[in-house]
Coordinates of C-alpha atoms and ligand atoms in Angstrom, one line a residue:
X995 CA 0.0 0.0 0.0
X996 CA 1.3 3.5 -0.8
X997 CA 2.2 5.7 2.2
X998 CA 0.2 8.7 1.1
X999 CA -3.4 8.8 -0.1
X1000 CA -4.0 9.4 -3.7
X1001 CA -5.3 12.9 -4.5
X1002 CA -8.0 13.2 -7.2
X1003 CA -9.4 16.4 -8.8
X1004 CA -12.7 16.0 -10.5
X1005 CA -13.8 18.8 -13.0
X1006 CA -17.6 18.9 -13.1
X1007 CA -20.1 18.4 -10.3
X1008 CA -22.8 16.8 -12.5
X1009 CA -24.1 13.3 -12.0
X1010 CA -20.9 11.6 -13.1
X1011 CA -18.5 13.8 -11.2
X1012 CA -20.5 13.6 -7.9
X1013 CA -21.0 9.8 -8.3
X1014 CA -17.3 9.4 -8.8
X1015 CA -16.5 11.5 -5.8
X1016 CA -18.9 9.5 -3.6
X1017 CA -17.3 6.2 -4.8
X1018 CA -13.7 7.4 -4.4
X1019 CA -14.1 8.8 -1.0
X1020 CA -15.6 5.5 0.2
X1021 CA -12.5 3.8 -1.2
X1022 CA -10.0 6.0 0.6
X1023 CA -9.1 8.5 -2.1
X1024 CA -8.9 12.3 -1.4
X1025 CA -11.2 14.1 -3.7
X1026 CA -12.1 17.7 -4.7
X1027 CA -14.8 18.5 -7.1
X1028 CA -14.5 21.7 -9.1
X1029 CA -17.9 22.9 -10.5
X1030 CA -18.4 26.0 -12.6
X1031 CA -22.0 26.7 -11.5
X1032 CA -22.5 28.7 -8.4
X1033 CA -24.8 27.7 -6.9
X1034 CA -26.1 24.7 -8.8
X1035 CA -29.6 25.6 -9.9
X1036 CA -32.9 23.8 -10.7
X1037 CA -31.8 23.3 -14.3
X1038 CA -32.9 20.1 -16.1
X1039 CA -35.9 18.0 -16.0
X1040 CA -36.4 14.3 -15.7
X1041 CA -33.9 11.5 -15.8
X1042 CA -34.4 7.8 -15.3
X1043 CA -32.3 6.1 -12.6
X1044 CA -32.2 2.5 -13.7
X1045 CA -31.3 -0.6 -11.6
X1046 CA -27.7 -0.6 -12.9
X1047 CA -27.1 2.9 -11.6
X1048 CA -29.3 2.8 -8.5
X1049 CA -27.8 -0.4 -7.2
X1050 CA -24.4 1.4 -7.0
X1051 CA -25.8 4.5 -5.2
X1052 CA -27.7 2.3 -2.7
X1053 CA -24.4 0.5 -2.0
X1054 CA -23.0 4.0 -1.1
X1055 CA -25.9 4.2 1.4
X1056 CA -27.7 6.9 -0.6
X1057 CA -30.9 4.7 -0.8
X1058 CA -32.9 6.4 1.8
X1059 CA -32.2 9.9 0.4
X1060 CA -33.1 8.6 -3.1
X1061 CA -36.4 7.1 -1.9
X1062 CA -37.5 10.5 -0.6
X1063 CA -37.4 12.1 -4.1
X1064 CA -37.5 9.2 -6.6
X1065 CA -40.7 8.1 -8.3
X1066 CA -41.0 4.4 -8.6
X1067 CA -41.7 3.2 -12.2
X1068 CA -43.9 0.1 -12.3
X1069 CA -47.0 -1.5 -13.7
X1070 CA -49.0 0.2 -16.4
X1071 CA -45.8 1.3 -18.1
X1072 CA -46.1 0.6 -21.8
X1073 CA -45.2 1.3 -25.4
X1074 CA -48.1 2.4 -27.7
X1075 CA -48.4 3.3 -31.4
X1076 CA -49.3 7.0 -31.9
X1077 CA -53.1 6.1 -32.0
X1078 CA -52.9 4.4 -28.6
X1079 CA -52.7 0.8 -29.8
X1080 CA -50.8 -1.2 -27.2
X1081 CA -47.4 -2.5 -28.4
X1082 CA -45.6 -3.9 -25.4
X1083 CA -45.0 -3.5 -21.7
X1084 CA -42.0 -1.5 -20.5
X1085 CA -39.5 -3.6 -18.6
X1086 CA -39.6 -2.3 -15.0
X1087 CA -37.5 -4.8 -13.1
X1088 CA -34.1 -6.5 -13.4
X1089 CA -33.9 -10.3 -13.7
X1090 CA -34.3 -10.8 -10.0
X1091 CA -37.6 -9.0 -10.1
X1092 CA -36.3 -5.9 -8.3
X1093 CA -38.5 -2.9 -9.2
X1094 CA -35.4 -0.6 -9.3
X1095 CA -36.3 2.2 -11.6
X1096 CA -36.9 5.8 -10.3
X1097 CA -38.0 8.7 -12.4
X1098 CA -36.0 11.6 -10.9
X1099 CA -35.7 15.3 -11.3
X1100 CA -32.1 15.9 -12.2
X1101 CA -31.6 18.5 -9.5
X1102 CA -33.0 16.1 -6.9
X1103 CA -30.4 13.5 -7.9
X1104 CA -27.7 16.1 -7.7
X1105 CA -28.8 17.0 -4.2
X1106 CA -28.7 13.4 -3.1
X1107 CA -25.2 12.9 -4.5
X1108 CA -23.9 16.1 -3.0
X1109 CA -25.5 15.1 0.4
X1110 CA -23.3 12.0 0.4
X1111 CA -20.1 14.0 0.5
X1112 CA -18.3 16.0 3.2
X1113 CA -19.2 19.7 2.8
X1114 CA -15.7 20.7 1.8
X1115 CA -15.4 18.4 -1.2
X1116 CA -17.4 20.5 -3.7
X1117 CA -15.9 23.8 -4.7
X1118 CA -18.6 25.7 -6.7
X1119 CA -18.0 28.7 -8.9
X1120 CA -14.7 27.4 -10.4
X1121 CA -14.6 27.1 -14.2
X1122 CA -11.6 25.1 -15.3
X1123 CA -9.8 26.8 -18.1
X1124 CA -6.5 24.9 -18.4
X1125 CA -4.7 21.6 -17.8
X1126 CA -1.0 20.7 -17.7
X1127 CA 0.8 17.6 -16.5
X1128 CA 4.3 16.2 -16.1
X1129 CA 5.6 12.8 -15.0
X1130 CA 4.7 13.3 -11.3
X1131 CA 1.5 15.4 -11.2
X1132 CA -1.3 17.2 -13.0
X1133 CA -2.3 20.8 -12.6
X1134 CA -5.7 22.5 -13.2
X1135 CA -6.2 26.2 -13.8
X1136 CA -9.4 28.1 -13.1
X1137 CA -11.0 31.2 -14.5
X1138 CA -10.4 32.7 -11.0
X1139 CA -6.7 32.3 -11.7
X1140 CA -6.5 29.7 -8.9
X1141 CA -4.7 26.4 -9.6
X1142 CA -4.9 22.9 -8.1
X1143 CA -2.6 20.0 -8.3
X1144 CA -3.5 16.3 -8.1
X1145 CA -2.2 12.8 -8.8
X1146 CA -5.2 12.2 -11.1
X1147 CA -7.7 14.5 -12.9
X1148 CA -11.1 13.3 -13.9
X1149 CA -12.8 15.3 -16.6
X1150 CA -16.5 14.9 -15.7
X1151 CA -17.4 18.2 -17.5
X1152 CA -20.2 16.9 -19.7
X1153 CA -21.1 16.8 -23.4
X1154 CA -19.3 20.1 -24.1
X1155 CA -16.1 19.1 -22.2
X1156 CA -13.3 21.6 -22.3
X1157 CA -10.8 19.0 -21.0
X1158 CA -11.5 16.6 -23.8
X1159 CA -9.0 18.5 -26.0
X1160 CA -6.2 17.5 -23.7
X1161 CA -6.9 13.8 -24.4
X1162 CA -7.9 13.8 -28.1
X1163 CA -8.7 16.2 -30.9
X1164 CA -12.1 17.7 -29.9
X1165 CA -14.8 15.5 -31.3
X1166 CA -17.5 16.9 -33.6
X1167 CA -21.1 16.6 -32.3
X1168 CA -23.3 14.7 -34.7
X1169 CA -26.8 16.1 -35.0
X1170 CA -29.5 13.4 -34.9
X1171 CA -32.0 15.4 -36.9
X1172 CA -34.3 15.6 -33.9
X1173 CA -35.1 18.0 -31.2
X1174 CA -36.6 17.2 -27.8
X1175 CA -39.3 19.4 -26.2
X1176 CA -39.4 18.7 -22.6
X1177 CA -40.9 20.0 -19.3
X1178 CA -42.7 19.2 -16.1
X1179 CA -46.4 19.3 -15.2
X1180 CA -47.9 19.1 -11.8
X1181 CA -49.5 15.6 -11.3
X1182 CA -52.5 17.4 -9.8
X1183 CA -53.2 18.7 -13.3
X1184 CA -53.4 15.2 -14.6
X1185 CA -55.1 13.2 -11.9
X1186 CA -56.0 10.4 -14.3
X1187 CA -52.3 9.5 -14.9
X1188 CA -51.8 5.9 -13.7
X1189 CA -49.6 5.5 -10.7
X1190 CA -45.9 4.6 -11.5
X1191 CA -46.6 4.7 -15.3
X1192 CA -43.9 5.4 -17.8
X1193 CA -45.7 5.5 -21.2
X1194 CA -44.2 6.0 -24.6
X1195 CA -46.1 6.6 -27.9
X1196 CA -44.3 6.0 -31.2
X1197 CA -45.3 7.7 -34.5
X1198 CA -43.7 8.5 -37.9
X1199 CA -40.4 10.2 -37.1
X1200 CA -41.6 11.3 -33.7
X1201 CA -42.2 9.9 -30.2
X1202 CA -43.6 11.1 -27.0
X1203 CA -43.1 9.9 -23.4
X1204 CA -44.3 10.7 -19.9
X1205 CA -43.1 9.5 -16.5
X1206 CA -43.3 10.7 -12.9
X1207 CA -40.5 12.4 -11.0
X1208 CA -40.1 14.0 -7.5
X1209 CA -42.0 11.3 -5.6
X1210 CA -44.7 11.3 -8.2
X1211 CA -45.7 15.0 -7.6
X1212 CA -44.5 16.0 -11.1
X1213 CA -44.8 14.4 -14.5
X1214 CA -41.9 14.7 -16.9
X1215 CA -42.8 14.8 -20.6
X1216 CA -40.6 14.7 -23.6
X1217 CA -41.7 15.1 -27.3
X1218 CA -39.1 14.1 -29.9
X1219 CA -39.7 15.8 -33.2
X1220 CA -37.7 15.9 -36.4
X1221 CA -36.3 19.3 -37.5
X1222 CA -34.4 20.5 -40.6
X1223 CA -32.5 23.2 -38.7
X1224 CA -30.1 22.2 -35.9
X1225 CA -31.2 23.1 -32.4
X1226 CA -28.6 24.2 -29.9
X1227 CA -27.3 21.6 -27.5
X1228 CA -28.5 23.2 -24.4
X1229 CA -30.5 21.9 -21.4
X1230 CA -32.2 25.3 -20.7
X1231 CA -33.2 26.8 -24.0
X1232 CA -36.9 27.8 -24.0
X1233 CA -39.0 25.9 -26.5
X1234 CA -42.1 26.9 -28.5
X1235 CA -45.2 25.4 -26.8
X1236 CA -47.4 25.8 -29.8
X1237 CA -45.0 24.0 -32.1
X1238 CA -44.8 21.2 -29.6
X1239 CA -48.6 20.9 -29.5
X1240 CA -49.0 21.1 -33.3
X1241 CA -46.4 18.3 -33.7
X1242 CA -48.6 15.8 -31.9
X1243 CA -52.0 16.8 -33.2
X1244 CA -54.3 13.9 -33.8
X1245 CA -52.3 11.5 -31.6
X1246 CA -53.8 9.4 -28.8
X1247 CA -56.1 11.5 -26.6
X1248 CA -53.8 10.8 -23.6
X1249 CA -50.9 12.6 -25.4
X1250 CA -53.1 15.5 -26.6
X1251 CA -54.6 15.8 -23.0
X1252 CA -51.2 16.1 -21.5
X1253 CA -50.1 18.7 -24.0
X1254 CA -53.2 20.8 -23.3
X1255 CA -51.8 21.3 -19.8
X1256 CA -48.4 22.5 -20.9
X1257 CA -47.7 26.2 -20.2
X1258 CA -44.0 26.4 -21.1
X1259 CA -41.4 24.0 -22.3
X1260 CA -37.7 23.7 -23.0
X1261 CA -36.0 22.2 -26.0
X1262 CA -32.7 20.5 -26.6
X1263 CA -31.1 19.5 -29.9
X1264 CA -30.1 15.8 -29.9
X1265 CA -26.5 15.2 -30.6
X1266 CA -24.1 12.4 -29.9
X1267 CA -20.4 11.7 -30.7
X1268 CA -18.8 8.8 -32.4
X1269 CA -16.8 6.8 -29.9
X1270 CA -13.5 8.7 -29.1
X1271 CA -10.2 7.2 -30.1
X1272 CA -9.0 7.5 -26.5
X1273 CA -10.4 8.5 -23.1
X1274 CA -7.2 9.0 -21.2
X1275 CA -3.8 10.7 -21.5
X1276 CA -1.3 10.3 -18.7
X1277 CA -3.0 11.4 -15.5
X1278 CA -6.2 12.7 -17.1
X1279 CA -9.3 10.5 -17.7
X1280 CA -12.6 11.4 -19.3
X1281 CA -15.8 10.2 -17.6
X1282 CA -19.6 10.3 -18.4
X1283 CA -20.8 12.5 -21.3
X1284 CA -17.2 13.9 -21.8
X1285 CA -16.1 10.3 -22.7
X1286 CA -19.2 8.8 -24.4
X1287 CA -22.0 11.3 -25.0
X1288 CA -25.0 9.2 -26.2
X1289 CA -28.5 9.8 -27.5
X1290 CA -31.1 9.6 -24.7
X1291 CA -33.2 6.8 -26.1
X1292 CA -32.2 4.2 -23.6
X1293 CA -32.1 6.8 -20.7
X1294 CA -28.6 5.6 -19.9
X1295 CA -26.5 8.8 -20.0
X1296 CA -26.6 9.4 -16.2
X1297 CA -26.5 5.7 -15.4
X1298 CA -23.4 5.1 -17.5
X1299 CA -21.7 8.1 -15.9
X1300 CA -22.5 6.6 -12.4
X1301 CA -20.9 3.3 -13.6
X1302 CA -17.8 5.1 -14.8
X1303 CA -17.3 6.7 -11.4
X1304 CA -17.6 3.5 -9.5
X1305 CA -15.2 1.7 -11.9
X1306 CA -12.6 4.5 -11.5
X1307 CA -12.9 4.3 -7.7
X1308 CA -12.3 0.5 -7.8
X1309 CA -9.4 0.8 -10.2
X1310 CA -7.7 3.6 -8.2
X1311 CA -8.2 2.2 -4.7
X1312 CA -4.9 1.6 -2.9
X1313 CA -2.8 2.8 -5.9
X1314 CA 0.3 5.0 -5.7
X1315 CA 0.8 8.1 -7.8
X1316 CA 3.2 6.3 -10.1
X1317 CA 0.6 3.7 -11.0
X1318 CA -2.1 6.2 -12.1
X1319 CA -1.3 6.4 -15.9
X1320 CA -1.3 2.6 -16.3
X1321 CA -4.5 2.1 -14.3
X1322 CA -6.4 4.8 -16.2
X1323 CA -5.7 2.9 -19.4
X1324 CA -7.1 -0.2 -17.8
X1325 CA -10.2 1.8 -16.7
X1326 CA -10.8 2.9 -20.3
X1327 CA -10.4 -0.7 -21.7
X1328 CA -12.8 -2.0 -19.1
X1329 CA -15.5 0.6 -19.6
X1330 CA -15.4 0.9 -23.4
X1331 CA -16.6 -2.7 -23.7
X1332 CA -19.9 -1.6 -22.2
X1333 CA -20.3 2.0 -23.2
X1334 CA -19.6 1.4 -26.9
X1335 CA -22.5 -1.1 -26.9
X1336 CA -24.9 1.2 -25.0
X1337 CA -24.0 4.2 -27.3
X1338 CA -24.8 2.2 -30.4
X1339 CA -28.0 0.6 -29.0
X1340 CA -29.2 4.1 -28.0
X1341 CA -29.0 5.1 -31.7
X1342 CA -30.9 2.0 -32.8
X1343 CA -33.6 2.4 -30.1
X1344 CA -34.1 6.0 -31.4
X1345 CA -34.9 4.6 -34.9
X1346 CA -37.4 2.1 -33.4
X1347 CA -39.1 4.8 -31.4
X1348 CA -39.4 7.0 -34.4
X1349 CA -40.8 4.1 -36.5
X1350 CA -37.8 4.2 -38.8
X1351 CA -36.6 0.6 -38.4
X1352 CA -38.6 -1.4 -41.0
X1353 CA -42.3 -2.1 -41.0
X1354 CA -44.4 -1.2 -38.0
X1355 CA -45.0 -4.9 -37.3
X1356 CA -41.3 -5.6 -37.4
X1357 CA -40.6 -2.5 -35.1
X1358 CA -43.3 -3.7 -32.6
X1359 CA -41.6 -7.1 -32.5
X1360 CA -38.2 -5.5 -32.0
X1361 CA -39.5 -3.4 -29.1
X1362 CA -41.0 -6.5 -27.5
X1363 CA -37.8 -8.4 -28.0
X1364 CA -35.6 -5.6 -26.6
X1365 CA -36.9 -6.6 -23.1
X1366 CA -34.0 -9.1 -22.9
X1367 CA -31.4 -6.5 -23.7
X1368 CA -33.0 -4.2 -21.1
X1369 CA -32.7 -6.9 -18.4
X1370 CA -29.0 -7.5 -19.2
X1371 CA -28.4 -3.7 -19.0
X1372 CA -30.1 -3.5 -15.6
X1373 CA -28.5 -6.7 -14.2
X1374 CA -25.0 -5.4 -14.7
X1375 CA -23.1 -4.7 -11.5
X1376 CA -20.1 -2.5 -12.4
X1377 CA -18.4 -2.8 -9.0
X1378 CA -18.4 -6.6 -9.1
X1379 CA -17.3 -6.6 -12.8
X1380 CA -14.5 -4.1 -12.2
X1381 CA -13.1 -6.2 -9.3
X1382 CA -13.3 -9.4 -11.5
X1383 CA -11.6 -7.6 -14.3
X1384 CA -8.7 -6.5 -12.1
X1385 CA -8.4 -10.0 -10.7
X1386 CA -8.2 -11.4 -14.2
X1387 CA -5.5 -8.9 -15.2
X1388 CA -3.5 -9.7 -12.1
X1389 CA -3.5 -13.5 -12.7
Ligands
FAD1003 C1 -27.7 21.7 -16.7 C2 -28.0 20.3 -17.2 C3 -29.3 19.8 -17.3 C4 -29.5 18.5 -17.8 N1 -30.8 18.1 -17.9 C5 -31.0 16.8 -18.3 C6 -32.4 16.4 -18.4 O1 -33.3 17.2 -18.2 N2 -32.6 15.1 -18.9 C7 -31.6 14.3 -19.2 O2 -31.8 13.2 -19.6 N3 -30.3 14.7 -19.1 C8 -30.0 15.9 -18.7 N4 -28.7 16.3 -18.6 C9 -27.7 15.4 -19.0 C10 -27.4 14.3 -18.0 O3 -27.4 14.8 -16.7 C11 -26.0 13.7 -18.4 O4 -26.2 13.1 -19.7 C12 -25.5 12.7 -17.5 O5 -25.9 12.9 -16.2 C13 -24.0 12.5 -17.7 O6 -23.4 13.1 -16.6 P1 -22.0 13.9 -16.7 O7 -21.6 14.1 -15.3 O8 -21.1 13.3 -17.6 O9 -22.4 15.3 -17.3 P2 -23.3 16.5 -16.7 O10 -24.3 15.9 -15.8 O11 -23.7 17.2 -17.9 O12 -22.3 17.3 -15.8 C14 -21.2 18.1 -16.2 C15 -20.9 19.2 -15.2 O13 -19.7 19.8 -15.5 C16 -19.8 21.1 -15.2 N5 -18.7 21.8 -16.1 C17 -18.7 21.9 -17.4 N6 -17.6 22.5 -17.8 C18 -16.9 22.8 -16.7 C19 -15.7 23.5 -16.5 N7 -14.9 24.0 -17.5 N8 -15.3 23.7 -15.2 C20 -16.0 23.3 -14.2 N9 -17.2 22.6 -14.3 C21 -17.6 22.4 -15.6 C22 -21.2 21.5 -15.6 O14 -21.6 22.7 -15.1 C23 -21.9 20.3 -15.1 O15 -22.3 20.4 -13.7 C24 -28.4 17.6 -18.1 C25 -27.1 18.1 -18.0 C26 -26.9 19.4 -17.6 C27 -25.5 20.0 -17.4

């Protein structure tokens, strides 16, 4: 065992950065999280926390805090055609039968993750503007002119990562041709909405979904619509409510009924990136959207970021500073096997949901068959797999 504790600096206090910090602290690593926002606001809408991500957070003893704000997703969750014809049930458990999906407001999840950390760990109001490294340490520079040094730097700075350029040539975002209108409605306005229901309607080039967040008190809706012009890749751009409503005219009355209750909405252009040639250079590693931005059609962006953080903590536990570069390369090799698949599947799922993957009958069958893939996604235990991987490498 090394005589001094490893010092990690995480850039970005989003879901990936805070999950990594929680996992690392629990494995004896000194961590500081540098976040540009000050204070973190109520930005963002709903996210799904799936069993593969939630299992890890519960192991960090965040289960009680999650239960206070999560909205369980369960029975009456289903896929429909745009006219309301039933297609298939939504998978709401892992293979053991655990009903482990929560619909969550992004800011609630961030609060839970921050609550798992000692108060001095998160340093808000620090925008990272520079990175340097040499054989023995890495240095960050902030817009405030302050600097920090660490044995290892984790770039958890999201889809528009500014640290990515220190690992690879900055990747070009690929526009999917779709824009997502999204927002929240008070559940009181939609009393007929079935308890725990995540419902998805699929039409020609479009789809619409609704699920509960914040203990079921809010409903999160997202309407995916094709566009000719690119929409900015922002989580907080204000959308056009009338365009949203017009896009789903004539759909199932449940969709139209929800849209009648919408006062205001946000929109966000859907982009992803091709898998990067590399995620690490020396003492710097990418994590979450900075490493593998994906389309939202499997709802795995946050969950894969959580998995990355846990894997990094397992790989770095008990290491000395001199071992960091080699161990980060192993982290990348281990995680890519999974994230490359999830990234590609998210694109395919988008085509199915937009009815662009063969005939409707064929699409409906594929949606029903994808239940098996879903279960395998949810059953995965990144902590156990990372430990097994390291044991394999060691023997
Ligand atoms: C404001 C916001 C709202 C979102 N809303 C939704 C949503 O409604 N639904 C959904 O499905 N997904 C949403 N996402 C995306 C989703 O949270 C991510 O896909 C997922 O959590 C991956 O996590 P991440 O940690 O890699 O990135 P993110 O969660 O995006 O976190 C990145 C963090 O890095 C910080 N950061 C960026 N650059 C710097 C810098 N130079 N210095 C310091 N800090 C920096 C950002 O402020 C942010 O807190 C949102 C992301 C953001 C940033």
